[in-house]
XYZ file of C-alpha atoms in Angstrom:
291
model
C -50.678 -56.167 -8.828
C -52.358 -52.760 -9.235
C -55.157 -51.870 -11.629
C -53.816 -49.318 -14.173
C -55.540 -45.946 -14.197
C -56.856 -46.220 -17.773
C -58.412 -49.629 -17.036
C -59.939 -48.378 -13.780
C -61.507 -45.482 -15.693
C -62.943 -47.898 -18.287
C -64.412 -50.071 -15.530
C -66.003 -47.022 -13.929
C -67.653 -46.160 -17.257
C -68.994 -49.698 -17.537
C -70.328 -49.523 -13.964
C -72.335 -46.436 -14.963
C -74.064 -48.337 -17.750
C -71.891 -47.324 -20.699
C -70.517 -49.694 -23.306
C -66.931 -49.218 -24.503
C -64.887 -50.532 -27.467
C -63.050 -53.732 -26.624
C -59.956 -52.327 -28.377
C -59.740 -49.480 -25.832
C -59.452 -51.780 -22.822
C -56.905 -54.441 -23.652
C -55.657 -55.856 -20.361
C -55.441 -59.187 -18.551
C -57.941 -57.936 -15.943
C -60.583 -57.418 -18.643
C -59.953 -60.957 -19.890
C -60.359 -62.273 -16.339
C -63.641 -60.388 -15.896
C -64.936 -61.808 -19.170
C -63.914 -65.302 -18.111
C -65.714 -64.786 -14.777
C -68.853 -63.720 -16.624
C -68.832 -60.267 -15.068
C -68.181 -58.513 -18.392
C -69.457 -59.625 -21.802
C -67.857 -59.011 -25.179
C -70.492 -58.265 -27.839
C -70.270 -57.959 -31.609
C -68.663 -59.947 -34.375
C -66.290 -57.436 -35.958
C -66.174 -54.341 -33.731
C -66.491 -55.864 -30.306
C -67.786 -53.857 -27.364
C -67.712 -54.488 -23.634
C -70.816 -54.577 -21.484
C -71.139 -54.990 -17.715
C -73.885 -57.200 -16.325
C -73.874 -56.104 -12.691
C -71.826 -53.281 -11.162
C -72.089 -54.718 -7.625
C -70.509 -57.963 -8.795
C -67.662 -55.965 -10.328
C -67.129 -53.957 -7.130
C -67.074 -57.158 -5.044
C -64.495 -58.684 -7.404
C -62.263 -55.595 -7.231
C -62.469 -55.493 -3.448
C -61.635 -59.177 -2.991
C -58.949 -59.383 -5.664
C -57.345 -55.910 -5.552
C -58.528 -54.457 -2.189
C -60.177 -51.562 -4.056
C -62.772 -50.310 -1.586
C -64.249 -47.685 -3.910
C -63.475 -47.452 -7.636
C -64.096 -43.694 -7.869
C -61.884 -43.000 -4.831
C -59.207 -45.293 -6.286
C -59.132 -43.275 -9.517
C -59.099 -39.956 -7.653
C -56.230 -41.090 -5.418
C -54.103 -41.986 -8.441
C -54.915 -38.820 -10.381
C -54.639 -36.376 -7.481
C -51.266 -34.640 -7.521
C -50.800 -34.589 -3.757
C -52.573 -37.729 -2.597
C -51.821 -38.660 1.001
C -50.993 -42.173 2.142
C -54.172 -42.202 4.237
C -56.263 -41.446 1.121
C -54.618 -44.327 -0.729
C -55.270 -46.716 2.156
C -58.924 -45.658 2.174
C -59.204 -46.203 -1.578
C -57.223 -49.416 -1.985
C -55.813 -50.536 1.399
C -52.363 -49.684 0.061
C -50.297 -46.673 1.162
C -47.868 -47.415 -1.685
C -50.496 -47.283 -4.433
C -48.279 -44.684 -6.065
C -45.105 -42.848 -5.133
C -45.778 -39.963 -2.772
C -43.315 -37.175 -1.955
C -44.175 -36.594 1.671
C -41.448 -34.004 2.165
C -42.072 -31.606 -0.686
C -40.531 -28.167 -0.337
C -37.017 -26.820 0.172
C -34.528 -25.537 2.739
C -33.980 -21.841 3.484
C -31.314 -20.023 5.481
C -30.509 -16.429 6.427
C -28.066 -14.371 8.451
C -30.584 -11.544 9.076
C -34.217 -11.681 10.246
C -36.659 -11.567 7.314
C -40.392 -11.023 7.572
C -42.472 -13.409 5.467
C -46.010 -14.705 5.142
C -46.967 -18.367 5.322
C -50.626 -19.309 4.819
C -51.602 -15.664 5.468
C -49.762 -15.660 8.795
C -46.858 -13.254 9.369
C -43.681 -15.075 10.375
C -40.066 -14.075 10.910
C -37.272 -16.121 9.424
C -34.748 -15.976 12.241
C -31.079 -16.931 11.778
C -30.310 -19.552 14.403
C -26.892 -21.191 14.377
C -27.160 -24.910 13.673
C -30.746 -24.776 12.320
C -32.069 -24.664 8.765
C -35.739 -24.035 8.104
C -37.701 -26.250 5.733
C -40.600 -24.679 3.814
C -43.153 -27.400 3.119
C -46.215 -25.414 2.055
C -44.228 -23.346 -0.436
C -47.286 -22.576 -2.577
C -48.439 -20.278 0.253
C -45.033 -18.878 1.197
C -44.471 -15.211 0.314
C -41.617 -12.820 1.030
C -41.193 -9.046 0.426
C -40.427 -8.106 -3.170
C -37.187 -6.387 -2.187
C -35.687 -9.640 -0.878
C -33.346 -11.329 -3.357
C -33.376 -15.121 -3.501
C -29.844 -16.528 -3.526
C -29.709 -20.107 -4.765
C -26.729 -21.981 -3.362
C -25.383 -24.957 -5.252
C -23.249 -26.670 -2.606
C -24.273 -27.717 0.946
C -21.235 -26.284 2.755
C -21.856 -22.798 1.386
C -25.495 -23.082 2.428
C -24.432 -24.053 5.934
C -22.034 -21.130 6.384
C -24.007 -18.216 4.914
C -22.930 -15.930 7.792
C -19.327 -16.355 6.586
C -20.348 -15.191 3.109
C -22.366 -12.095 3.976
C -19.480 -9.863 2.843
C -20.419 -10.970 -0.686
C -24.012 -9.712 -0.514
C -23.811 -6.293 1.161
C -25.855 -4.618 -1.583
C -28.938 -6.881 -1.318
C -31.260 -8.390 1.288
C -30.702 -12.100 0.658
C -32.750 -15.168 1.473
C -30.696 -18.279 0.799
C -32.262 -21.396 -0.697
C -30.645 -24.777 -1.249
C -30.621 -26.688 -4.510
C -30.184 -29.890 -2.481
C -31.503 -32.394 -1.644
C -31.776 -33.040 -5.378
C -35.447 -34.055 -5.298
C -36.436 -30.665 -3.839
C -35.093 -28.590 -6.752
C -38.354 -28.952 -8.721
C -40.327 -27.462 -5.827
C -37.836 -24.626 -5.535
C -38.166 -23.788 -9.225
C -41.973 -23.894 -9.017
C -41.842 -21.385 -6.173
C -39.326 -19.138 -7.935
C -41.484 -19.021 -11.060
C -44.542 -18.053 -9.008
C -42.970 -15.063 -7.191
C -41.690 -11.741 -8.604
C -38.393 -11.603 -6.664
C -35.006 -11.428 -8.309
C -32.835 -14.537 -8.208
C -29.046 -14.744 -7.878
C -27.355 -18.067 -8.570
C -24.375 -18.704 -6.304
C -22.631 -21.789 -7.620
C -19.326 -23.176 -8.804
C -17.381 -21.063 -11.277
C -16.949 -23.788 -13.855
C -18.837 -25.169 -16.860
C -20.919 -27.486 -14.698
C -22.029 -24.665 -12.396
C -22.784 -22.367 -15.324
C -24.768 -25.158 -17.009
C -26.874 -25.693 -13.877
C -27.675 -21.980 -13.777
C -28.546 -21.664 -17.468
C -30.513 -24.899 -17.857
C -32.305 -25.058 -14.507
C -32.911 -21.405 -13.603
C -32.122 -18.772 -16.260
C -34.138 -20.726 -18.819
C -37.298 -20.217 -16.753
C -36.663 -17.027 -14.750
C -35.302 -15.025 -17.710
C -34.238 -11.460 -16.818
C -34.945 -11.995 -13.086
C -31.976 -14.378 -12.804
C -28.292 -13.493 -12.602
C -25.110 -15.468 -11.960
C -23.064 -14.250 -9.002
C -19.451 -13.470 -9.887
C -17.039 -11.799 -7.411
C -15.006 -8.847 -8.655
C -11.685 -10.662 -8.122
C -12.755 -13.872 -9.875
C -9.707 -14.027 -12.181
C -7.277 -13.794 -9.272
C -9.218 -16.472 -7.400
C -9.216 -18.803 -10.404
C -5.495 -18.286 -10.921
C -4.719 -19.022 -7.261
C -7.305 -21.670 -6.296
C -8.623 -23.024 -9.597
C -8.655 -26.702 -10.483
C -7.517 -28.002 -13.890
C -9.135 -31.398 -13.379
C -12.627 -29.946 -13.450
C -11.848 -27.986 -16.601
C -10.515 -31.056 -18.399
C -13.449 -33.352 -17.655
C -16.440 -30.991 -17.859
C -18.307 -30.542 -21.116
C -20.280 -27.496 -22.195
C -24.016 -28.243 -22.208
C -24.955 -24.731 -23.309
C -24.351 -22.389 -26.275
C -22.262 -19.353 -25.337
C -23.760 -17.420 -28.268
C -27.133 -17.337 -26.506
C -25.798 -15.906 -23.228
C -26.653 -12.227 -22.757
C -24.990 -11.658 -19.380
C -21.752 -9.930 -20.281
C -20.093 -10.820 -16.975
C -20.919 -14.504 -17.476
C -19.457 -14.514 -20.995
C -16.332 -12.885 -19.554
C -16.169 -15.573 -16.832
C -16.300 -18.318 -19.462
C -13.411 -16.623 -21.259
C -11.419 -16.467 -18.015
C -12.025 -20.185 -17.364
C -10.767 -20.995 -20.875
C -7.810 -18.637 -20.480
C -6.503 -20.325 -17.326
C -7.929 -23.750 -18.139
C -9.259 -23.958 -14.577
C -12.597 -24.076 -12.805
C -13.230 -22.798 -9.284
C -15.427 -24.324 -6.579
C -17.611 -21.876 -4.658
C -16.472 -23.133 -1.243
C -13.371 -20.960 -1.652
C -15.545 -17.922 -0.874
C -16.382 -19.073 2.666
C -14.417 -16.564 4.715
C -12.143 -18.351 7.183
C -10.756 -16.725 10.309
C -7.152 -17.611 10.966
C -4.300 -16.417 13.133
C -3.086 -14.452 10.103
C -6.386 -12.547 9.748
C -9.266 -13.067 7.351
C -8.684 -15.084 4.233
C -10.577 -17.096 1.685
């Protein structure tokens, strides 16, 4: 059993000589400490808590909860990026709280891109079979003229070199929305940089909802939804009715100000089909290039 943060903070106050209202520290641990004679309840109506001896309290916490230092224990819980080693030092428990060891997100490119990571110049090199993972994204910067292209599906992220015909008018750096847990880090980074963002996802209500609710909502005018010029022909030829029938709109079309996106929604309704973005991976065949 772990000591909750609010109780640990109350115990720290008591150890510094303060008295606190009994009503602010209702917990079985407080009752145990009173029963052990380490803490005393005073008062008849408005009861307060008083600590006799801080060293006795610290010994109890160490023996019962493996808390080596109460202040360090509190800091380890409150610190946003506590390491497992810090938690072991504070409470002999690397699982004191959930820690995301692999924060960050995946990037990919089909052209070399200069960037800066922790004030060091690096080159993002396209190497077949390798994705790069940016861990220290808070200190990752790219030129302002590079456009971030967020890819919804893993296969499209893998084969960016087969989709470069789609992005001839920009210098793209591709980022992956997956794994799912990394999308929060990606959004934090996108909100902190000035670069434009293009969302490359499925051409259906689900894909549009992801763009509007997860990216456009926060990036405003810097974000745009990628739509190929021949989208209606692609939907007619390769679209899927099943996706259209089961997906629900989780956005209000009246609040969309991208004319091309409103037109896409109309096209999806017109043909009663959605289109998955994997269709845009250019495949080489014996009959020449094709979708």
